Coordinates of C-alpha atoms and ligand atoms in Angstrom, one line a residue:
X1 CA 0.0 0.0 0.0
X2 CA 3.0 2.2 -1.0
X3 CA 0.2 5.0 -2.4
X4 CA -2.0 5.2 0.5
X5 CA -3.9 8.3 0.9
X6 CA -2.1 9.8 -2.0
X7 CA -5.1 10.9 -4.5
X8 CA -4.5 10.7 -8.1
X9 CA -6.3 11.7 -11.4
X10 CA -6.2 9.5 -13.9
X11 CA -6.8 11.0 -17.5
X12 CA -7.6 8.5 -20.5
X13 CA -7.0 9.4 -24.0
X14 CA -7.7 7.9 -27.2
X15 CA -5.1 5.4 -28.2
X16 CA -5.1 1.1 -28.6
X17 CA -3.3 0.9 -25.3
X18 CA -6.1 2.6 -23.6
X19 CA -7.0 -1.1 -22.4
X20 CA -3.6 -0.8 -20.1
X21 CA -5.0 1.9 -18.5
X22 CA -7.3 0.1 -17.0
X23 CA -4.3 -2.7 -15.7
X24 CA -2.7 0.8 -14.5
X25 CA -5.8 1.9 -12.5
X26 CA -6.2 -1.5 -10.7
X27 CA -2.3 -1.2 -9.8
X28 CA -3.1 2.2 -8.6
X29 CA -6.0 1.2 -6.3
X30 CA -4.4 -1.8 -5.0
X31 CA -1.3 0.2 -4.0
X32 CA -3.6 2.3 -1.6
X33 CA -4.1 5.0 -4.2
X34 CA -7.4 7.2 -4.6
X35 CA -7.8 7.5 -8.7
X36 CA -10.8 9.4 -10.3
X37 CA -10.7 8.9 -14.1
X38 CA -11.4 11.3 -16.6
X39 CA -11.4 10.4 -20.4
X40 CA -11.6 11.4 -23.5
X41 CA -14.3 10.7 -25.6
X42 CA -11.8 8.8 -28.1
X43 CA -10.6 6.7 -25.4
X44 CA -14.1 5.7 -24.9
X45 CA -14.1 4.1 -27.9
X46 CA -11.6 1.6 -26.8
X47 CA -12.4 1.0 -23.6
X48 CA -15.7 2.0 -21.9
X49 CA -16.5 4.5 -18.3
X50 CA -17.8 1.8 -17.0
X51 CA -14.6 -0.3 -16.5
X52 CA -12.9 2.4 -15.0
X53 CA -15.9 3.5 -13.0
X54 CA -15.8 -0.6 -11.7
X55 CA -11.8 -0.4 -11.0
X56 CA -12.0 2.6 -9.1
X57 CA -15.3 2.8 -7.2
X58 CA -16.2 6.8 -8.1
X59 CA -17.7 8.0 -11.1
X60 CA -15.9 8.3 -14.4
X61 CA -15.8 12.0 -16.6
X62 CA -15.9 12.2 -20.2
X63 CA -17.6 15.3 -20.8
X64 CA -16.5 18.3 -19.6
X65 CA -20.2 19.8 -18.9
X66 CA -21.2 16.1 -17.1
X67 CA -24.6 17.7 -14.7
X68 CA -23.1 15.1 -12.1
X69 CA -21.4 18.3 -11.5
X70 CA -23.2 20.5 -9.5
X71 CA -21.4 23.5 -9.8
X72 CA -20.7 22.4 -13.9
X73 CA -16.9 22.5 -13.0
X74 CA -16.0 19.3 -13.1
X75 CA -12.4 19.9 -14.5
X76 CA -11.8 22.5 -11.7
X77 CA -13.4 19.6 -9.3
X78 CA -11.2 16.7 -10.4
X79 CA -7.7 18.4 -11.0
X80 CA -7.9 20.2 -8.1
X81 CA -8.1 17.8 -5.4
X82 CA -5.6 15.4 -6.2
X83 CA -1.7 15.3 -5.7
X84 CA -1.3 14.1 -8.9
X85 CA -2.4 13.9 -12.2
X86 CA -1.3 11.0 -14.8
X87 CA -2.6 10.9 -18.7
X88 CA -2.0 7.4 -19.5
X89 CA -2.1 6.6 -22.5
X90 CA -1.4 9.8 -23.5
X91 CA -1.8 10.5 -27.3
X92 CA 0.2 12.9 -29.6
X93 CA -3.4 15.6 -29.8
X94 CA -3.4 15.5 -26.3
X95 CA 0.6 16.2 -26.1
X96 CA 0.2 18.9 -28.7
X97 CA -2.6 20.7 -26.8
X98 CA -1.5 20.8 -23.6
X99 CA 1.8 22.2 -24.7
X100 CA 0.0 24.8 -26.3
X101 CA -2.7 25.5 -23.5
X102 CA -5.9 24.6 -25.5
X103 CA -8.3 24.0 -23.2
X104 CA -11.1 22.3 -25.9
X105 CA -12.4 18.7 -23.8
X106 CA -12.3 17.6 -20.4
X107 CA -8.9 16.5 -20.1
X108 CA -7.1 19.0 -21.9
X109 CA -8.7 22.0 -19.3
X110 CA -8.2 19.6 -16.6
X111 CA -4.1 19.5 -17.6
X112 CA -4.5 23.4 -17.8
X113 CA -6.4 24.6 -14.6
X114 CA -4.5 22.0 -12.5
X115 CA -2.5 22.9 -9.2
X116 CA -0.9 19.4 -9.0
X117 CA 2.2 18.2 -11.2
X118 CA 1.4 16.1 -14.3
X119 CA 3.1 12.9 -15.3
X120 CA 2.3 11.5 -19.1
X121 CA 3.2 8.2 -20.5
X122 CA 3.3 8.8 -24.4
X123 CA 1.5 5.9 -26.7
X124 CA 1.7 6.2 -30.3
X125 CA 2.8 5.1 -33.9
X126 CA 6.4 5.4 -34.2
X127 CA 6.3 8.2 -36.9
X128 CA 4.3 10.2 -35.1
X129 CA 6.1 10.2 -32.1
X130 CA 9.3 10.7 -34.3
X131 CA 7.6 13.7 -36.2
X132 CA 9.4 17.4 -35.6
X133 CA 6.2 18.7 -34.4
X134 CA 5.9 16.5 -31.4
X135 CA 9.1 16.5 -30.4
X136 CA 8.7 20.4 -30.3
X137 CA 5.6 19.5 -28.1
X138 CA 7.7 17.3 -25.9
X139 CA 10.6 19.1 -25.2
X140 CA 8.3 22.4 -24.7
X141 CA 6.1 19.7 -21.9
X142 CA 9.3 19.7 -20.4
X143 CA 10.5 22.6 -20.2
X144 CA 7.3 23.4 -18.5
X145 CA 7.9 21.1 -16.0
X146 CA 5.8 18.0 -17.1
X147 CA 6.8 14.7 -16.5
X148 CA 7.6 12.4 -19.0
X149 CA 7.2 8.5 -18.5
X150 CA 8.3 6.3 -21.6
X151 CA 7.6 6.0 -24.3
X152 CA 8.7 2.2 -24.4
X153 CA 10.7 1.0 -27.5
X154 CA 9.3 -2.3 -29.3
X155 CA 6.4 -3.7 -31.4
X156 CA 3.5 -1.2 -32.1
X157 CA -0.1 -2.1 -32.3
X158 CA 0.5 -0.9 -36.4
X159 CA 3.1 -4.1 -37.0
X160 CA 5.6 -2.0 -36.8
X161 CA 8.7 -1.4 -34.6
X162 CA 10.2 1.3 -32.9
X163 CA 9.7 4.2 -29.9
X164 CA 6.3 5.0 -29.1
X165 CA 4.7 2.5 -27.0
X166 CA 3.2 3.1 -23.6
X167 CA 5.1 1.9 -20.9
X168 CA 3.8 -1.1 -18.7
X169 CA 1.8 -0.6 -16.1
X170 CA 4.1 -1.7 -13.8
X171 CA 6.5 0.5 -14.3
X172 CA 4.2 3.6 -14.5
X173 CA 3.2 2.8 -10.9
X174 CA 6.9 2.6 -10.0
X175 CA 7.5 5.8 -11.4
X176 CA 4.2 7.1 -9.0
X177 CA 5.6 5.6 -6.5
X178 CA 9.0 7.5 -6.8
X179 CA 7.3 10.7 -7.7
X180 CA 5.9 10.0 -3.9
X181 CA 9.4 9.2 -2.4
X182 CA 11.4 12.1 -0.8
X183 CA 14.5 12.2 -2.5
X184 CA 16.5 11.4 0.7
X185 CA 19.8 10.4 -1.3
X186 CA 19.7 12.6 -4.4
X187 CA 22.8 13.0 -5.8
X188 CA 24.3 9.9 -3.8
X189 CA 25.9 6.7 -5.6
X190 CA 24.8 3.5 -4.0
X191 CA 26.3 0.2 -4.4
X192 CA 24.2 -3.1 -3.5
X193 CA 24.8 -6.9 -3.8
X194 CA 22.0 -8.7 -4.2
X195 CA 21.3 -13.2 -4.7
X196 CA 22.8 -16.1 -4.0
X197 CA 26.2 -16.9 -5.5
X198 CA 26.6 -20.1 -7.5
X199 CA 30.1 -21.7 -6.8
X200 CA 30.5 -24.3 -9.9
X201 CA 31.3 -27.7 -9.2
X202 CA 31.8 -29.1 -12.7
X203 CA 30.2 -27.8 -16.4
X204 CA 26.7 -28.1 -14.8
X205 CA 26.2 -28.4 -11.6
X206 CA 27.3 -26.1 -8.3
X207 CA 27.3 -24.8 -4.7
X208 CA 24.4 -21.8 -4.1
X209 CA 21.5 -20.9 -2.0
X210 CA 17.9 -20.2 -1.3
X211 CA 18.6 -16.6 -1.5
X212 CA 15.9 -14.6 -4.1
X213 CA 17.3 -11.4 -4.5
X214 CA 13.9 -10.0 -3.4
X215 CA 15.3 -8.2 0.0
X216 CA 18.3 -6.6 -2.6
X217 CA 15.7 -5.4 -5.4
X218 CA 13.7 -4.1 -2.8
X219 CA 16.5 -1.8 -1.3
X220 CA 17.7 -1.0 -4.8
X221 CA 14.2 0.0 -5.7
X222 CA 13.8 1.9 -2.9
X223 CA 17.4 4.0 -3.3
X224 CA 16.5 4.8 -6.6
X225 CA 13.2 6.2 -5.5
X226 CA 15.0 8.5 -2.9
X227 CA 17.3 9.9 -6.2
X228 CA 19.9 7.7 -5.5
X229 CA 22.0 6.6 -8.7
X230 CA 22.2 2.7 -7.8
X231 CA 24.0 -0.2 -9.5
X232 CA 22.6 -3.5 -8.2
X233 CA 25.5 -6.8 -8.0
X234 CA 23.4 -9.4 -8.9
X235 CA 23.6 -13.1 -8.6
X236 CA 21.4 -15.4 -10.5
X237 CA 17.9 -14.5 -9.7
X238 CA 14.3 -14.4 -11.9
X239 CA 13.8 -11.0 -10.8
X240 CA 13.5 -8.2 -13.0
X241 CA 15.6 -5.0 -13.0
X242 CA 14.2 -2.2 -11.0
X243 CA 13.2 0.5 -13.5
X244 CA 16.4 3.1 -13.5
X245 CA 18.8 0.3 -11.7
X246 CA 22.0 -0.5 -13.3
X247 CA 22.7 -3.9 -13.2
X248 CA 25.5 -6.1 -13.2
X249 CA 25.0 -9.7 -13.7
X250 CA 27.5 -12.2 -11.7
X251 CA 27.6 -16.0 -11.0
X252 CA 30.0 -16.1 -8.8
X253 CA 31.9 -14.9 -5.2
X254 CA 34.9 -13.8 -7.2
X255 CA 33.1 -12.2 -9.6
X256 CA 30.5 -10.4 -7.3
X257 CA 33.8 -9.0 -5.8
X258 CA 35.5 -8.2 -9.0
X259 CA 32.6 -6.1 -10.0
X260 CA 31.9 -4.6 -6.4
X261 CA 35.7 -3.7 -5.6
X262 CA 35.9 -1.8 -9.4
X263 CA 32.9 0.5 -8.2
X264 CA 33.3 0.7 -4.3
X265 CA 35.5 3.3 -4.2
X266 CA 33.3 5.8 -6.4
X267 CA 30.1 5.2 -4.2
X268 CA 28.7 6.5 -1.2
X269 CA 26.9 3.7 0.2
X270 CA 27.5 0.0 -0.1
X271 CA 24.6 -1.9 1.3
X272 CA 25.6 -6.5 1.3
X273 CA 22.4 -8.3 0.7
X274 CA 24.0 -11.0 -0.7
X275 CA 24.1 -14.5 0.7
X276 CA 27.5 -14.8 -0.7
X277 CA 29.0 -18.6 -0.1
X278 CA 31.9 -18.7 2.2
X279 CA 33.7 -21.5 0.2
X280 CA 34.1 -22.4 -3.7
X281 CA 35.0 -25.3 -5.2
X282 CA 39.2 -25.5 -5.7
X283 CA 39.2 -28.4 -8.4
X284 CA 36.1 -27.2 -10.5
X285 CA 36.0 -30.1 -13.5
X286 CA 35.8 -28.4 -17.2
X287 CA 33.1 -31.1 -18.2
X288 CA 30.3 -32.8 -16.1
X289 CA 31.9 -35.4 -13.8
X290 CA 30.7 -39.2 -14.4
X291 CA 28.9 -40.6 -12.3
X292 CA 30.3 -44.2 -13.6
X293 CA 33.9 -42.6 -13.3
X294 CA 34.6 -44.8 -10.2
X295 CA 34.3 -43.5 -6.2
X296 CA 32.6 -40.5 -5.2
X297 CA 34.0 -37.8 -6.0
X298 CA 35.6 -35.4 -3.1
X299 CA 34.9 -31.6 -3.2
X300 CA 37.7 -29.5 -2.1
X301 CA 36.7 -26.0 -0.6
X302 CA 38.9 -22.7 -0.6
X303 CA 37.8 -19.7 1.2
X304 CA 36.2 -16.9 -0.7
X305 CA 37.1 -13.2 -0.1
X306 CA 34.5 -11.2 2.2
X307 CA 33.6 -8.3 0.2
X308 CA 31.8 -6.4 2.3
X309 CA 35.5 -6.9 4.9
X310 CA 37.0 -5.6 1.9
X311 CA 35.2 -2.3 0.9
X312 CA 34.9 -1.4 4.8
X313 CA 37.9 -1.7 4.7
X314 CA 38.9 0.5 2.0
X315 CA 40.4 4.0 3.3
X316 CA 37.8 7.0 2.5
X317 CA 35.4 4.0 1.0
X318 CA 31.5 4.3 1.2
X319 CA 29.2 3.9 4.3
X320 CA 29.2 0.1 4.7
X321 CA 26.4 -1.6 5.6
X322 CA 26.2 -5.2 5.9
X323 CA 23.1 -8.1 6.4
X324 CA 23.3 -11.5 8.3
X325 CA 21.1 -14.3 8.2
X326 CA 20.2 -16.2 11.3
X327 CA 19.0 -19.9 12.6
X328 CA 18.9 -18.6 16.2
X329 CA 20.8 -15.6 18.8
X330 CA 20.4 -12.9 15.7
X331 CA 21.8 -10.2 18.3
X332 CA 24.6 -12.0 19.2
X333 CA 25.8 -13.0 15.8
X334 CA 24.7 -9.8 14.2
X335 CA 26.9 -7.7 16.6
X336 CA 29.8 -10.6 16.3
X337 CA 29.3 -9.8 12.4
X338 CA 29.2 -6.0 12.7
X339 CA 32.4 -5.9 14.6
X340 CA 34.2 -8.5 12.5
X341 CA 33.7 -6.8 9.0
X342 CA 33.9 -3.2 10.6
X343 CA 30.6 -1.9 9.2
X344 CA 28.6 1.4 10.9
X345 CA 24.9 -0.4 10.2
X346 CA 24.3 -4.6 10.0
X347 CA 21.1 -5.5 9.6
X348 CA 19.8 -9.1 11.3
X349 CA 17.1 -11.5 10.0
X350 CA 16.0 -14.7 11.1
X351 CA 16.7 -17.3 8.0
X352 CA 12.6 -18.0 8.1
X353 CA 11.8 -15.0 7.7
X354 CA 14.5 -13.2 5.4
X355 CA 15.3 -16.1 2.6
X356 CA 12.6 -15.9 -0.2
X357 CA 8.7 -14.6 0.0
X358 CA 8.0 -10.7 0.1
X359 CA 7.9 -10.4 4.0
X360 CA 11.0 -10.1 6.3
X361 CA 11.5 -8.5 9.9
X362 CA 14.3 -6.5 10.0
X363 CA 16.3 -5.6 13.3
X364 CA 19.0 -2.9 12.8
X365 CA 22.2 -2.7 15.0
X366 CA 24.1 0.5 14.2
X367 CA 26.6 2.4 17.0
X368 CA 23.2 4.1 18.6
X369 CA 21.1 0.7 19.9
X370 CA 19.2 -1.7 18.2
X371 CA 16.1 -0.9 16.0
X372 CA 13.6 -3.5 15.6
X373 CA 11.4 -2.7 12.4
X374 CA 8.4 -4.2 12.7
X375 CA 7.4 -7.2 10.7
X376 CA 6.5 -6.0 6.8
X377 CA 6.8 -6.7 3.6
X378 CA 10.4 -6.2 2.0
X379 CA 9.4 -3.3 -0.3
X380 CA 8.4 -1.3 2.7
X381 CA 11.6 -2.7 5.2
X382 CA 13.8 -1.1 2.3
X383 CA 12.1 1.9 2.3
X384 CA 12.8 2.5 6.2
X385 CA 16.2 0.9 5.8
X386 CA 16.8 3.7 3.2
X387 CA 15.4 6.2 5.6
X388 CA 17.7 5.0 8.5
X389 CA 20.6 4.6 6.3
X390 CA 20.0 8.5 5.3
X391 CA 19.3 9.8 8.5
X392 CA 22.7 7.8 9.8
X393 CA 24.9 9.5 6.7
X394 CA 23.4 12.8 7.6
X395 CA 21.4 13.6 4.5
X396 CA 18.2 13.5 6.5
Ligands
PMT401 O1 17.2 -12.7 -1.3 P1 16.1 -13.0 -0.3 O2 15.4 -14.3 -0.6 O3 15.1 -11.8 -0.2 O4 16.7 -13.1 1.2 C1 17.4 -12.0 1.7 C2 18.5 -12.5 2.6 C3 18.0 -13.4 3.7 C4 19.6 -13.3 1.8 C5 19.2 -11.2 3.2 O5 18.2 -10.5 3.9 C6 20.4 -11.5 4.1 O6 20.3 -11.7 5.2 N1 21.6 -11.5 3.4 C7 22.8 -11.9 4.1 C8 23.0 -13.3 4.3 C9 24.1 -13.7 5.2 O7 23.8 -14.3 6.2 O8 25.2 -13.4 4.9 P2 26.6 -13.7 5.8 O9 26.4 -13.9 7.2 O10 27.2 -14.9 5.1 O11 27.4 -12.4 5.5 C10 27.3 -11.3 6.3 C11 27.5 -10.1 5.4 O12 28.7 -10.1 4.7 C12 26.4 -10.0 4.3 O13 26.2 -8.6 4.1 C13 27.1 -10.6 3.0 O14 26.5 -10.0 1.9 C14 28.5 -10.2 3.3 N2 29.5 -11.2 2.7 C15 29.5 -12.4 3.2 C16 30.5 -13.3 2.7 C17 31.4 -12.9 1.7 N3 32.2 -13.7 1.2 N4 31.3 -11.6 1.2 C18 30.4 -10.8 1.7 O15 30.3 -9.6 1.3

């Protein structure tokens, strides 16, 4: 419920991937969000009020002298009491209008007697987007202070390819969700490790763990939202990248450090979510071992390096904070772990509640006390980890 309380208008225009919009508004309402639509009466011919009106519980405006209106002002009414406005799918006309303040349907005077910022996530045919005249339109949207989500590049509704699709739904409500975010650590570089490691063993096969990634992504979601620039260490994991993230992929301990020691120095926070392996394989086999190749074959185990050891212990390196995964006496081996590896801020979690699924309980040992968070999902932990981790670098 990341958009609680935060009320929202919606505008619809007329465009094939009006049908997302109505993916979009469920996304919206299920994040906590409080959307009133308004659309145009082109949109209505793809998808109709009465999804929208379904989706979001209040009644849906098309025309801009609706008598539902008491006081005949419902573009006044509906821009005006919301934090936000977002025209998704928004087509090249309406582009065009708005940045030349016509003012000729409901949307279009909604966009220009609004007191709320506007986001719009562009849909249309390649060309058109491409066309001189709307990139005069977008750059002017800009420049007046309009944000700008997408558009996507890739197939078009037309058969052809190219820049001009609206962006997922998804990822419009991530970028809501970041417009919502203080920037806490704008301007700051973060570093994050993020997955299991996979130590080979031969051609196919190797050492790793139940680690997801999904505590990581969260936190590197949730630094990207505060303004952070983030690059996210990952090992193998089915996650997608957070929208904004750059993302290195690794497979293994050495080459999580490899990629982690070539950017630590340059960062300002480096935040180890990693359930790294302690040990790889010394005698990895080039091909996959036989099982008829006679006796059982014995592993033999070298020590990997501790990365997050090694960039706390880099001199004028980046605030260092580290995680640890527990069976049982978190605060004893948390602080034992803190100490060892020389970080400012270790965060503890119980094994069965940290390694896979959404929800984790984090307890945070820094050098004022121990903070217990209480139990939540991992999106929202990361978003109060990021606040502590700002308040304890002094940007907030
Ligand atoms: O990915 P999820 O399914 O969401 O699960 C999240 C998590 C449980 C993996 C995560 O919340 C977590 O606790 N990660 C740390 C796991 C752990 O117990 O690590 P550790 O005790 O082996 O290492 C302590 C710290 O040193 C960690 O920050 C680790 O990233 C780092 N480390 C460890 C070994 C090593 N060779 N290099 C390291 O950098």
């Amino acid at each position: 419920m990341e958009l609680k309380g935060k009320r929202i208008a919606l505008g619809v225009t007329g465009g094939i991937a009006a049908y997302k919009a109505a993916e979009l508004l469920r996304l919206l309402v299920k994040q906590g969000a409080e959307v009133r639509v308004a659309m145009t009466e082109g949109a209505a011919h793809f998808v109709t009020a009465t999804t929208f009106q379904a989706l979001s519980g209040q009644p849906v405006f098309i025309d801009q002298w609706d008598a539902r209106m008491p006081n005949a002002m419902a573009h006044i009414d509906l821009s005006r009491q919301v934090d936000l406005m977002i025209v998704a799918p928004a087509s090249a006309d309406f582009l065009a209008r708005v940045a030349n303040g016509l003012a000729d349907n409901l949307l279009t005077t909604m966009a220009l007697a609004r007191a709320c910022p506007l986001l719009v996530a562009p849909a249309m045919n390649r060309q058109m987007w491409e066309n001189p005249a709307t990139r005069r339109n977008v750059a002017r949207l800009q420049a007046d202070g309009i944000g700008l989500l997408g558009p996507a590049v890739g197939e078009q509704a037309c058969g052809e390819v190219g820049a001009g699709r609206m962006l997922e739904p998804e990822d419009i409500v991530e970028a809501v969700q970041a417009f919502f975010t203080p920037r806490l650590l704008a301007a700051k570089k973060v570093l994050l490790t993020a997955g299991p490691t996979f130590e080979a063993i031969d051609a196919v096969r190797g050492i790793t763990n139940l680690s997801s990634g999904r505590m990581g992504y969260a936190l590197a979601r949730a630094a990207r939202h505060a303004g952070a620039a983030v690059t996210l260490v990952s090992g193998p994991v089915a996650l997608p990248t957070p929208a904004g993230v750059e993302r290195i992929n690794v497979r293994s301990a050495l080459e999580m450090q490899t990629a982690v020691m070539a950017r630590a120095a340059a960062s300002d926070i480096f935040i180890a979510v990693a359930a790294v392996a302690d040990y790889r394989v010394a005698n990895v086999a080039g091909h996959k071992l036989k099982k008829d190749a006679g006796g059982i074959p014995a592993l033999e185990l070298v020590e990997n390096p501790d990365i997050l050891a090694g960039v706390a212990a880099l001199e004028n390196g980046p605030f260092c904070v580290g995680f640890a995964a527990e069976s049982h006496d978190l605060e004893k081996h948390a602080q034992a772990k803190r100490q060892k590896k020389k970080v400012p801020l270790l965060v503890g979690n119980l094994i069965q509640d940290g390694f896979g699924g959404d929800e984790n309980r984090l307890v945070l040992f820094d050098d004022h006390g121990i903070h217990p968070l209480p139990p939540a999902s991992k999106t929202t932990l990361a978003r109060q980890l990021i606040e502590h981790i700002a308040h304890l670098t002094g940007v907030a």
